[in-house]
Coordinates of C-alpha atoms in Angstrom, one line a residue:
M71 CA 43.0 -3.5 -25.7
A72 CA 43.0 -7.0 -24.3
I73 CA 45.5 -8.0 -21.8
Q74 CA 48.7 -9.0 -23.6
N75 CA 49.9 -12.9 -23.8
L76 CA 53.0 -12.4 -21.3
Q77 CA 50.6 -10.5 -18.9
T78 CA 48.1 -13.3 -19.2
L79 CA 50.5 -16.1 -18.1
E80 CA 51.9 -14.0 -15.4
I81 CA 48.3 -13.3 -14.2
I82 CA 47.4 -17.2 -14.5
E83 CA 50.6 -18.0 -12.5
V84 CA 49.6 -15.6 -9.8
M85 CA 45.7 -16.4 -9.7
E86 CA 46.5 -20.3 -9.6
N87 CA 48.6 -19.7 -6.6
F88 CA 45.9 -17.7 -5.0
L89 CA 43.5 -20.3 -5.7
D90 CA 45.9 -23.0 -4.1
R91 CA 45.6 -21.0 -0.9
K92 CA 42.1 -19.7 -0.9
R93 CA 40.1 -22.8 -2.3
P94 CA 38.3 -24.8 0.2
P95 CA 38.9 -28.7 0.9
E96 CA 38.1 -30.8 -1.8
D97 CA 35.8 -32.7 0.2
I98 CA 33.5 -29.6 0.3
R99 CA 34.1 -28.0 -3.3
D100 CA 30.9 -29.4 -4.6
Q101 CA 29.0 -27.1 -2.0
V102 CA 31.1 -24.0 -2.2
D103 CA 34.4 -23.1 -4.3
V104 CA 36.3 -20.2 -5.4
G105 CA 37.3 -19.5 -8.9
Y106 CA 38.5 -16.8 -11.4
R107 CA 38.3 -15.7 -15.0
I108 CA 39.9 -13.2 -17.2
E109 CA 37.6 -10.8 -19.1
S110 CA 39.5 -8.3 -21.4
Q111 CA 41.1 -5.9 -19.1
S112 CA 39.9 -7.7 -16.0
I113 CA 40.3 -10.4 -13.6
I114 CA 37.2 -11.4 -11.8
I115 CA 37.1 -13.6 -8.6
F116 CA 34.1 -15.3 -7.8
T117 CA 32.9 -17.9 -5.5
M118 CA 30.7 -20.8 -6.6
R119 CA 27.7 -22.7 -5.0
P120 CA 24.7 -25.0 -5.8
Q121 CA 21.6 -23.0 -6.6
F122 CA 19.5 -23.4 -3.5
N123 CA 16.2 -24.8 -5.4
N124 CA 18.1 -26.9 -7.8
P125 CA 21.5 -27.9 -6.5
K126 CA 22.7 -29.6 -9.8
V127 CA 23.2 -26.0 -11.3
K128 CA 26.0 -24.1 -10.0
R129 CA 25.9 -20.5 -9.6
E130 CA 28.6 -17.9 -9.7
F131 CA 28.8 -15.2 -7.1
P132 CA 31.3 -12.1 -7.8
T133 CA 33.5 -11.2 -5.0
A134 CA 36.4 -9.0 -6.3
K135 CA 37.6 -7.6 -9.7
A136 CA 41.0 -5.9 -10.7
T137 CA 40.7 -3.9 -13.9
F138 CA 43.9 -2.8 -15.5
V139 CA 44.2 0.8 -16.3
E140 CA 46.4 1.1 -19.2
T141 CA 47.1 4.7 -19.1
K142 CA 48.2 4.6 -15.4
N143 CA 49.8 1.1 -15.8
L144 CA 47.9 0.1 -12.5
W145 CA 45.0 -2.3 -11.4
K146 CA 42.0 -0.8 -9.9
I147 CA 40.5 -2.7 -7.1
L148 CA 36.7 -3.3 -6.9
W149 CA 34.4 -5.2 -4.9
F150 CA 30.7 -6.4 -5.6
R151 CA 28.2 -4.9 -3.2
A152 CA 24.8 -5.9 -2.3
D153 CA 23.4 -3.4 -4.8
Q154 CA 24.7 -5.8 -7.5
K155 CA 27.2 -3.1 -8.8
W156 CA 31.0 -2.9 -8.7
H157 CA 32.4 -0.3 -6.3
G158 CA 36.0 0.8 -5.7
Y159 CA 37.6 -0.6 -3.0
E160 CA 38.7 2.6 -1.1
P161 CA 41.3 1.2 1.2
N162 CA 43.5 0.0 -1.8
L163 CA 41.9 1.5 -4.8
H164 CA 45.0 0.9 -6.8
V165 CA 48.0 -1.6 -7.0
K166 CA 50.7 -2.1 -9.3
T167 CA 50.7 -5.9 -9.8
V168 CA 48.4 -8.7 -9.8
Q169 CA 50.0 -10.2 -6.9
E170 CA 49.4 -7.0 -4.8
F171 CA 45.7 -7.5 -5.7
T172 CA 45.7 -11.0 -4.5
D173 CA 47.3 -9.9 -1.3
V174 CA 44.7 -7.2 -0.7
V175 CA 41.7 -9.7 -1.3
E176 CA 43.2 -12.3 0.8
E177 CA 43.9 -9.9 3.8
D178 CA 40.3 -8.4 3.2
K179 CA 41.1 -5.8 6.1
H180 CA 37.5 -4.1 5.6
Y181 CA 35.7 -7.4 5.2
C182 CA 34.4 -6.4 1.8
F183 CA 35.3 -9.6 -0.2
W184 CA 34.7 -12.5 2.2
G185 CA 32.5 -11.1 4.5

């Protein structure tokens, strides 16, 4: 079941505030930028960069993901490793709110999201 409309509005508000804090200055956003999208029960944060051999093509690189676990009413936090798979973020595997998710990603205590 997809995230409900009221939840979606709350998610958008929290994520837009996160982007306001995390995005690079406007003059370099054509070189590197941060975005997000909502897919079914998940929020995916990604960086965007030009493709190395064709700068006109923008590529997305996944950074962090929160998936809503409806049975537990929690968000599971995942990070995208070099093996091209999502892995649970062990220091904070679950949080209660989207705001807590963005706080964990922004803090990046173990340098998994932003390096």
